[in-house]
């Protein structure tokens, strides 16, 4: 099989991972894989069944009844398919963000999803974003970048994003939720959010999108023949 290239982008919620990764994937002709969306789909599925994301027994009992698929439309946008149903829009709420964070702490959930993520990277050049891509999912990725920003900047971005989508969002509430999610994601036992040793850290607090894209292009260009 021909060599495929992988760019791993990890970091906390609201650091700009998906916006930037989508842009770069388009420029490079790579697949963009948003792994958070997979955990969100699991959380949404369990939520519909009324299973608490903290209920380890319930999660284990029902996870086998879920089939998750990632598909791409003609514009390259990733869609999440839950047991045959497209739930791409439904999983983008603050409630599901919190539940995805809790659900992702269960070993059984992470195990089920691991091969699925690796398989995409085996078959295609990818830019994959998440929390454990450089550390666990693709430890041999050609480029690893850790995108971060202050919680205040991330909360502001997330609030604006939710409002732009027509959802209600208050900065103070979003900030609290981001701080809580950071804590959960960095303190769980399995595959917590942390920077891989060979990752390059990029703080986007003071940068606009163009600034981040330019910085990333430079980092990627030094590692991958473009
Ligand atoms: O990237 P996101 O905000 O859509 O992710 C939602 C949650 O999913 C996040 O709080 C933690 C979990 N997640 C994970 O544990 N590992 C990943 N690779 C991606 C997301």
XYZ file of N, CA and C and ligand atoms in Angstrom:
698
model
N 0.844 -1.206 0.000
C 0.000 0.000 0.000
C 0.882 1.261 0.000
N 0.481 2.265 -0.766
C 1.291 3.491 -0.846
C 1.310 4.193 0.505
N 2.391 4.920 0.739
C 2.494 5.666 2.009
C 1.405 6.735 2.075
N 0.742 6.793 3.204
C -0.208 7.889 3.404
C 0.378 8.825 4.455
N 0.018 10.089 4.363
C 0.514 11.071 5.334
C -0.578 11.389 6.352
N -0.122 11.613 7.575
C -1.084 11.940 8.628
C -0.618 13.161 9.406
N -1.541 14.086 9.578
C -1.286 15.268 10.397
C -2.232 15.185 11.589
N -1.673 15.137 12.785
C -2.479 15.006 14.001
C -2.587 16.362 14.687
N -3.814 16.775 14.939
C -4.014 18.048 15.652
C -4.806 17.764 16.926
N -4.184 18.024 18.036
C -4.868 17.842 19.313
C -4.967 19.177 20.038
N -5.840 19.210 21.032
C -5.958 20.419 21.836
C -7.326 20.496 22.477
N -7.495 21.454 23.379
C -8.768 21.578 24.096
C -9.879 22.162 23.222
N -11.104 22.110 23.738
C -12.264 22.624 23.016
C -12.096 24.104 22.693
N -12.421 24.465 21.468
C -12.430 25.874 21.092
C -11.074 26.455 20.719
N -10.069 25.602 20.577
C -8.732 26.115 20.235
C -8.632 26.453 18.747
N -9.641 26.059 17.979
C -9.649 26.363 16.544
C -9.292 25.166 15.683
N -9.228 23.996 16.296
C -8.778 22.798 15.577
C -9.577 22.531 14.296
N -10.905 22.488 14.436
C -11.690 22.049 13.275
C -11.684 23.100 12.164
N -11.790 24.374 12.531
C -11.786 25.433 11.509
C -10.500 25.369 10.686
N -9.390 25.251 11.390
C -8.083 25.264 10.740
C -7.856 23.961 9.964
N -8.203 22.849 10.596
C -7.965 21.555 9.955
C -8.771 21.427 8.660
N -9.998 21.937 8.689
C -10.850 21.891 7.487
C -10.194 22.672 6.355
N -9.717 23.866 6.679
C -9.061 24.722 5.671
C -7.850 24.029 5.069
N -7.005 23.501 5.960
C -5.767 22.875 5.490
C -6.057 21.612 4.683
N -7.057 20.862 5.108
C -7.395 19.626 4.398
C -7.798 19.951 2.959
N -8.557 21.009 2.807
C -8.993 21.424 1.470
C -7.778 21.804 0.619
N -6.891 22.604 1.213
C -5.702 23.048 0.472
C -4.814 21.887 0.069
N -4.669 20.923 0.976
C -3.740 19.819 0.733
C -4.387 18.655 -0.024
N -5.725 18.662 -0.100
C -6.422 17.536 -0.709
C -6.429 16.312 0.202
N -6.373 16.547 1.514
C -6.412 15.460 2.496
C -7.841 15.261 3.002
N -8.102 14.112 3.590
C -9.358 13.899 4.300
C -9.266 14.612 5.647
N -10.337 15.285 6.024
C -10.392 15.866 7.371
C -11.232 14.936 8.251
N -10.647 14.486 9.342
C -11.398 13.619 10.246
C -11.554 14.304 11.608
N -12.795 14.648 11.911
C -13.125 15.286 13.189
C -13.529 14.159 14.148
N -12.595 13.748 15.008
C -12.885 12.584 15.861
C -13.844 12.926 17.007
N -13.896 14.196 17.390
C -14.839 14.602 18.434
C -16.273 14.269 18.014
N -16.531 14.385 16.703
C -17.875 14.114 16.190
C -18.266 12.657 16.436
N -17.282 11.766 16.465
C -17.588 10.343 16.690
C -18.046 10.162 18.142
N -17.319 10.782 19.082
C -17.717 10.692 20.494
C -19.063 11.370 20.713
N -19.288 12.445 19.988
C -20.573 13.138 20.096
C -21.712 12.228 19.626
N -21.456 11.452 18.575
C -22.485 10.552 18.045
C -22.823 9.477 19.081
N -21.796 8.958 19.750
C -22.025 7.966 20.811
C -22.867 8.601 21.928
N -22.503 9.811 22.301
C -23.216 10.497 23.386
C -24.672 10.735 23.001
N -24.890 11.120 21.758
C -26.247 11.401 21.282
C -27.093 10.121 21.285
N -26.480 9.034 20.843
C -27.162 7.734 20.804
C -27.607 7.325 22.214
N -26.691 7.408 23.166
C -27.010 7.002 24.540
C -28.059 7.938 25.152
N -27.952 9.211 24.788
C -28.896 10.198 25.297
C -30.321 9.865 24.829
N -30.453 9.477 23.576
C -31.776 9.112 23.039
C -32.366 7.921 23.789
N -31.457 7.028 24.241
C -31.912 5.844 24.979
C -32.141 6.141 26.457
N -31.766 7.366 26.867
C -31.919 7.737 28.269
C -30.839 7.168 29.171
N -29.694 6.779 28.577
C -28.584 6.242 29.379
C -27.671 7.407 29.785
N -27.397 7.519 31.077
C -26.506 8.587 31.534
C -25.083 8.319 31.041
N -24.379 9.377 30.583
C -23.003 9.174 30.107
C -22.051 8.739 31.224
N -22.516 8.851 32.467
C -21.673 8.429 33.601
C -21.926 6.975 33.986
N -22.981 6.389 33.424
C -23.400 5.045 33.814
C -22.595 3.985 33.046
N -21.503 3.525 33.652
C -20.584 2.595 32.970
C -21.299 1.327 32.503
N -22.175 0.776 33.345
C -22.877 -0.468 32.964
C -23.797 -0.224 31.777
N -24.529 0.874 31.840
C -25.457 1.208 30.758
C -24.704 1.437 29.451
N -23.588 2.141 29.524
C -22.799 2.422 28.323
C -22.320 1.108 27.723
N -21.822 0.231 28.567
C -21.300 -1.054 28.093
C -22.415 -1.919 27.487
N -23.580 -1.861 28.095
C -24.689 -2.689 27.630
C -25.180 -2.256 26.246
N -25.211 -0.933 25.997
C -25.846 -0.462 24.754
C -24.879 -0.143 23.620
N -23.586 -0.046 23.899
C -22.644 0.400 22.870
C -22.636 -0.534 21.653
N -22.875 -1.823 21.880
C -22.876 -2.780 20.762
C -24.051 -2.584 19.812
N -25.052 -1.874 20.268
C -26.227 -1.653 19.406
C -26.043 -0.455 18.490
N -24.895 0.168 18.613
C -24.646 1.371 17.806
C -23.669 1.073 16.673
N -24.029 1.504 15.469
C -23.088 1.473 14.351
C -22.836 2.925 13.960
N -21.565 3.314 14.002
C -21.215 4.681 13.618
C -20.470 4.632 12.293
N -20.869 5.510 11.382
C -20.138 5.611 10.114
C -19.794 7.074 9.856
N -18.645 7.256 9.226
C -18.264 8.599 8.781
C -18.406 8.612 7.267
N -19.124 9.593 6.742
C -19.180 9.732 5.284
C -18.820 11.178 4.926
N -18.545 11.399 3.656
C -18.201 12.754 3.194
C -19.103 13.120 2.035
N -19.623 14.354 2.045
C -20.446 14.758 0.903
C -19.551 15.320 -0.204
N -20.176 15.767 -1.292
C -19.361 16.178 -2.452
C -18.509 17.411 -2.144
N -18.895 18.173 -1.108
C -18.058 19.329 -0.742
C -16.960 18.949 0.253
N -16.885 17.685 0.591
C -15.845 17.232 1.510
C -16.242 17.358 2.971
N -17.494 17.742 3.231
C -17.947 17.888 4.621
C -18.207 16.513 5.232
N -17.723 16.349 6.462
C -17.896 15.078 7.169
C -19.326 14.959 7.710
N -19.915 13.796 7.514
C -21.240 13.532 8.086
C -21.139 12.358 9.040
N -21.914 12.406 10.129
C -21.927 11.308 11.085
C -23.236 10.543 10.938
N -23.088 9.247 10.739
C -24.256 8.396 10.536
C -24.390 7.455 11.745
N -25.521 7.590 12.432
C -25.798 6.788 13.626
C -26.866 5.754 13.279
N -26.505 4.491 13.251
C -27.446 3.428 12.845
C -28.232 3.833 11.600
N -27.511 4.317 10.622
C -28.125 4.637 9.337
C -28.732 6.024 9.229
N -28.724 6.793 10.351
C -29.363 8.113 10.333
C -28.311 9.228 10.412
N -28.453 10.225 9.572
C -27.492 11.333 9.579
C -27.774 12.256 10.771
N -26.832 12.328 11.714
C -27.044 13.137 12.924
C -26.018 14.277 13.017
N -25.444 14.638 11.871
C -24.386 15.653 11.821
C -24.774 16.954 12.534
N -26.013 17.396 12.341
C -26.455 18.651 12.948
C -26.831 18.471 14.411
N -27.473 17.366 14.722
C -28.004 17.131 16.077
C -26.925 17.067 17.149
N -25.721 16.672 16.778
C -24.676 16.459 17.797
C -23.951 17.750 18.192
N -24.299 18.865 17.566
C -23.582 20.130 17.806
C -24.265 21.009 18.835
N -24.525 20.494 20.017
C -25.100 21.344 21.064
C -24.170 21.317 22.268
N -24.352 22.294 23.156
C -23.529 22.334 24.366
C -23.797 21.119 25.250
N -25.069 20.695 25.269
C -25.440 19.536 26.069
C -24.680 18.290 25.586
N -24.646 18.089 24.286
C -23.943 16.914 23.752
C -22.417 17.078 23.917
N -21.914 18.291 23.895
C -20.475 18.503 24.144
C -20.088 17.931 25.503
N -20.889 18.281 26.509
C -20.604 17.811 27.872
C -20.746 16.285 27.967
N -21.797 15.772 27.352
C -22.042 14.330 27.438
C -20.973 13.552 26.684
N -20.501 14.108 25.555
C -19.438 13.443 24.783
C -18.162 13.371 25.619
N -17.892 14.423 26.346
C -16.702 14.450 27.192
C -16.789 13.343 28.256
N -17.961 13.170 28.854
C -18.133 12.140 29.892
C -18.100 10.738 29.296
N -18.774 10.572 28.175
C -18.861 9.258 27.527
C -17.475 8.792 27.041
N -16.656 9.758 26.639
C -15.345 9.415 26.065
C -14.365 8.889 27.119
N -14.742 8.984 28.380
C -13.847 8.497 29.440
C -13.934 6.982 29.618
N -14.972 6.341 29.053
C -15.134 4.890 29.229
C -14.230 4.111 28.278
N -13.507 3.149 28.833
C -12.567 2.342 28.041
C -13.271 1.665 26.870
N -14.465 1.139 27.126
C -15.173 0.387 26.092
C -15.484 1.277 24.883
N -15.804 2.521 25.145
C -16.116 3.457 24.058
C -14.848 3.738 23.240
N -13.759 4.016 23.924
C -12.517 4.360 23.212
C -12.013 3.168 22.395
N -12.162 1.963 22.942
C -11.711 0.761 22.223
C -12.490 0.561 20.926
N -13.800 0.689 21.032
C -14.655 0.481 19.862
C -14.295 1.455 18.734
N -13.900 2.654 19.108
C -13.692 3.691 18.090
C -12.266 3.767 17.546
N -11.357 3.083 18.203
C -9.946 3.230 17.844
C -9.642 2.754 16.416
N -10.055 1.528 16.094
C -9.747 0.977 14.766
C -10.379 1.794 13.652
N -11.571 2.244 13.929
C -12.291 3.030 12.930
C -11.481 4.279 12.537
N -10.885 4.916 13.534
C -10.088 6.116 13.254
C -8.799 5.736 12.523
N -8.169 4.663 12.968
C -6.913 4.245 12.333
C -7.137 3.802 10.884
N -8.273 3.156 10.633
C -8.548 2.662 9.272
C -8.612 3.801 8.258
N -9.211 4.920 8.659
C -9.289 6.048 7.709
C -7.877 6.510 7.360
N -7.013 6.563 8.370
C -5.649 7.054 8.148
C -4.799 6.059 7.343
N -5.185 4.775 7.393
C -4.442 3.789 6.596
C -4.758 3.967 5.122
N -5.987 4.333 4.842
C -6.451 4.382 3.452
C -6.257 5.745 2.782
N -6.123 6.810 3.565
C -6.088 8.158 2.979
C -5.060 9.031 3.689
N -4.637 10.102 2.986
C -3.898 11.156 3.680
C -4.907 11.886 4.559
N -4.565 12.093 5.816
C -5.559 12.706 6.713
C -4.999 13.855 7.556
N -5.908 14.762 7.862
C -5.692 15.688 8.971
C -6.749 15.280 9.972
N -6.306 14.788 11.110
C -7.256 14.271 12.093
C -7.164 15.130 13.344
N -8.303 15.573 13.852
C -8.220 16.353 15.092
C -8.982 15.691 16.230
N -8.516 15.956 17.445
C -9.136 15.350 18.620
C -8.377 15.689 19.883
N -8.282 14.696 20.762
C -7.591 14.902 22.035
C -6.385 13.968 22.181
N -6.465 12.797 21.525
C -5.439 11.750 21.714
C -4.889 11.256 20.380
N -4.929 12.090 19.367
C -4.522 11.623 18.033
C -2.999 11.405 17.994
N -2.255 12.395 18.452
C -0.792 12.268 18.438
C -0.260 11.298 19.478
N -1.009 11.087 20.538
C -0.532 10.222 21.625
C -0.968 8.762 21.448
N -2.201 8.530 21.000
C -2.745 7.165 20.989
C -3.182 6.694 19.597
N -3.983 7.486 18.930
C -4.592 7.008 17.671
C -3.536 6.882 16.571
N -2.757 7.940 16.370
C -1.733 7.922 15.315
C -0.377 8.355 15.895
N 0.208 7.511 16.736
C 1.467 7.936 17.385
C 2.603 8.146 16.382
N 2.455 7.597 15.163
C 3.501 7.790 14.148
C 3.127 8.849 13.113
N 2.202 9.705 13.450
C 1.791 10.758 12.509
C 3.007 11.558 12.042
N 2.975 12.002 10.785
C 4.120 12.725 10.222
C 4.286 14.102 10.856
N 3.174 14.711 11.219
C 3.206 16.030 11.868
C 2.239 15.988 13.044
N 2.670 16.505 14.183
C 1.774 16.589 15.343
C 1.762 18.033 15.835
N 0.586 18.575 15.932
C 0.471 19.952 16.394
C -0.517 19.999 17.558
N -0.143 20.729 18.587
C -1.028 20.902 19.738
C -1.515 22.344 19.720
N -2.790 22.512 19.396
C -3.360 23.868 19.303
C -4.019 24.225 20.620
N -3.687 25.374 21.118
C -4.312 25.776 22.374
C -4.582 27.287 22.371
N -5.318 27.742 23.369
C -5.593 29.174 23.563
C -6.130 29.300 24.980
N -6.180 30.506 25.490
C -6.679 30.669 26.856
C -8.159 30.249 26.916
N -8.638 29.810 28.089
C -10.053 29.432 28.195
C -10.985 30.585 27.809
N -10.591 31.817 28.125
C -11.446 32.972 27.817
C -11.598 33.160 26.301
N -10.484 33.054 25.592
C -10.539 33.203 24.126
C -11.355 32.067 23.522
N -11.160 30.852 24.023
C -11.879 29.696 23.484
C -13.386 29.822 23.747
N -13.725 30.325 24.937
C -15.147 30.486 25.275
C -15.789 31.549 24.382
N -15.066 32.606 24.118
C -15.588 33.673 23.248
C -15.858 33.112 21.852
N -14.885 32.353 21.320
C -15.046 31.773 19.978
C -16.229 30.819 19.936
N -16.331 29.963 20.964
C -17.405 28.973 20.980
C -18.772 29.646 21.103
N -18.851 30.700 21.923
C -20.117 31.437 22.087
C -20.536 32.025 20.742
N -19.602 32.677 20.060
C -19.912 33.293 18.760
C -20.363 32.241 17.749
N -19.690 31.091 17.798
C -20.018 30.005 16.862
C -21.445 29.497 17.088
N -21.806 29.301 18.366
C -23.153 28.792 18.683
C -24.214 29.816 18.280
N -23.943 31.092 18.561
C -24.905 32.142 18.214
C -25.068 32.215 16.694
N -23.952 32.093 15.985
C -24.014 32.127 14.515
C -24.878 30.993 13.970
N -24.945 29.892 14.727
C -25.760 28.745 14.279
C -27.211 28.872 14.741
N -27.510 29.994 15.403
C -28.883 30.219 15.840
C -29.194 29.609 17.194
N -28.159 29.132 17.911
C -28.402 28.581 19.241
C -28.201 29.666 20.295
N -28.810 29.442 21.461
C -28.621 30.413 22.545
C -27.323 30.103 23.256
N -26.524 31.114 23.532
C -25.276 30.857 24.251
C -24.864 32.096 25.027
N -24.503 31.896 26.289
C -24.017 33.009 27.104
C -22.557 32.762 27.418
N -21.757 33.807 27.204
C -20.312 33.671 27.370
C -19.933 33.034 28.715
N -20.519 33.541 29.810
C -20.130 33.058 31.145
C -20.422 31.568 31.313
N -21.558 31.145 30.779
C -21.949 29.727 30.880
C -21.003 28.874 30.044
N -20.727 29.343 28.819
C -19.846 28.592 27.922
C -18.448 28.491 28.544
N -17.985 29.571 29.154
C -16.657 29.558 29.791
C -16.599 28.504 30.890
N -17.644 28.460 31.706
C -17.691 27.471 32.793
C -17.658 26.047 32.238
N -18.417 25.846 31.173
C -18.475 24.502 30.580
C -17.136 24.099 29.945
N -16.479 25.073 29.363
C -15.179 24.789 28.737
C -14.153 24.418 29.811
N -14.185 25.129 30.913
C -13.243 24.835 32.002
C -13.521 23.433 32.568
N -14.801 23.119 32.691
C -15.159 21.792 33.210
C -14.749 20.683 32.236
N -14.954 20.935 30.949
C -14.628 19.923 29.932
C -13.107 19.749 29.862
N -12.356 20.849 29.969
C -10.884 20.765 29.991
C -10.460 19.839 31.125
N -11.099 20.038 32.276
C -10.724 19.242 33.450
C -11.005 17.760 33.200
N -12.228 17.478 32.716
C -12.606 16.072 32.459
C -11.679 15.438 31.422
N -11.422 16.179 30.346
C -10.656 15.603 29.230
C -9.183 15.394 29.593
N -8.661 16.217 30.505
C -7.240 16.061 30.864
C -7.046 15.116 32.049
N -8.119 14.859 32.798
C -7.952 14.038 34.002
C -8.466 12.613 33.883
N -9.048 12.253 32.734
C -9.539 10.879 32.642
C -8.335 9.931 32.583
N -8.622 8.665 32.914
C -7.524 7.698 33.028
C -6.992 7.254 31.668
N -7.919 7.043 30.735
C -7.512 6.500 29.430
C -7.415 7.599 28.392
N -6.254 7.623 27.717
C -6.023 8.559 26.613
C -6.461 9.990 26.942
N -5.979 10.547 28.041
C -6.383 11.920 28.367
C -5.789 12.920 27.370
N -6.383 14.096 27.350
C -5.832 15.165 26.516
C -4.475 15.571 27.071
N -3.437 15.327 26.286
C -2.117 15.831 26.659
C -1.265 15.959 25.407
N -0.239 16.780 25.525
C 0.596 17.014 24.357
C 1.553 15.846 24.173
N 1.636 15.323 22.945
C 2.613 14.265 22.676
C 4.013 14.876 22.799
N 4.979 14.048 23.149
C 6.351 14.564 23.343
C 6.899 15.210 22.080
N 6.526 14.657 20.928
C 7.048 15.167 19.662
C 6.058 16.101 18.946
N 5.175 16.702 19.732
C 4.189 17.614 19.157
C 4.704 19.058 19.218
N 4.236 19.871 18.292
C 4.619 21.292 18.297
C 3.436 22.095 18.821
N 3.705 22.915 19.833
C 2.607 23.658 20.455
C 2.397 24.999 19.755
N 1.141 25.302 19.490
C 0.813 26.574 18.859
C -0.308 27.225 19.657
N 0.002 28.364 20.291
C -1.005 29.083 21.058
C -1.697 30.074 20.127
N -3.011 29.896 19.945
C -3.726 30.710 18.961
C -4.445 31.914 19.589
N -4.191 32.163 20.885
C -4.933 33.225 21.591
C -4.845 34.569 20.877
N -3.659 34.875 20.384
C -3.436 36.198 19.798
C -3.487 36.177 18.277
N -3.852 35.042 17.702
C -3.802 34.920 16.242
C -5.203 34.866 15.648
N -5.347 35.415 14.436
C -6.604 35.198 13.727
C -6.446 33.941 12.865
N -7.514 33.568 12.165
C -7.477 32.314 11.399
C -6.316 32.303 10.403
N -6.150 33.424 9.699
C -5.073 33.464 8.696
C -3.708 33.262 9.347
N -3.547 33.838 10.528
C -2.277 33.702 11.249
C -2.000 32.256 11.639
N -3.042 31.574 12.091
C -2.877 30.173 12.497
C -2.586 29.307 11.265
N -3.337 29.564 10.182
C -3.138 28.777 8.955
C -1.695 28.945 8.473
N -1.207 30.170 8.462
C 0.156 30.420 7.981
C 1.174 29.685 8.861
N 0.973 29.740 10.177
C 1.905 29.073 11.095
C 1.886 27.557 10.883
N 0.693 27.031 10.667
C 0.565 25.579 10.469
C 1.171 25.165 9.133
N 0.944 25.974 8.103
C 1.505 25.633 6.780
C 3.022 25.526 6.875
N 3.605 26.436 7.657
C 5.061 26.437 7.811
C 5.517 25.145 8.504
N 4.828 24.790 9.590
C 5.194 23.579 10.341
C 5.038 22.342 9.452
N 3.920 22.272 8.749
C 3.640 21.090 7.905
C 4.648 21.009 6.760
N 4.925 22.159 6.139
C 5.847 22.194 4.998
C 7.244 21.710 5.350
N 7.624 21.845 6.606
C 8.951 21.383 7.025
C 9.002 19.868 7.207
N 7.837 19.234 7.302
C 7.810 17.796 7.606
C 7.295 16.923 6.475
N 6.455 17.522 5.621
C 5.822 16.720 4.559
C 6.151 17.350 3.211
N 6.566 16.551 2.231
C 6.802 17.115 0.900
C 5.476 17.535 0.267
N 5.285 18.838 0.058
C 3.974 19.303 -0.465
C 4.042 19.549 -1.972
O -13.698 18.026 19.715
P -15.104 18.012 20.364
O -15.359 19.205 21.222
O -16.167 17.794 19.338
O -15.078 16.706 21.317
C -16.155 16.354 22.166
C -15.621 15.494 23.307
O -15.203 14.219 22.793
C -14.408 16.038 24.043
O -14.783 16.874 25.125
C -13.678 14.800 24.501
C -14.068 13.757 23.500
N -12.987 13.439 22.553
C -12.043 12.512 22.940
O -12.091 12.036 24.072
N -11.062 12.140 22.097
C -10.976 12.668 20.857
N -10.009 12.258 20.045
C -11.914 13.638 20.455
C -12.911 14.027 21.331
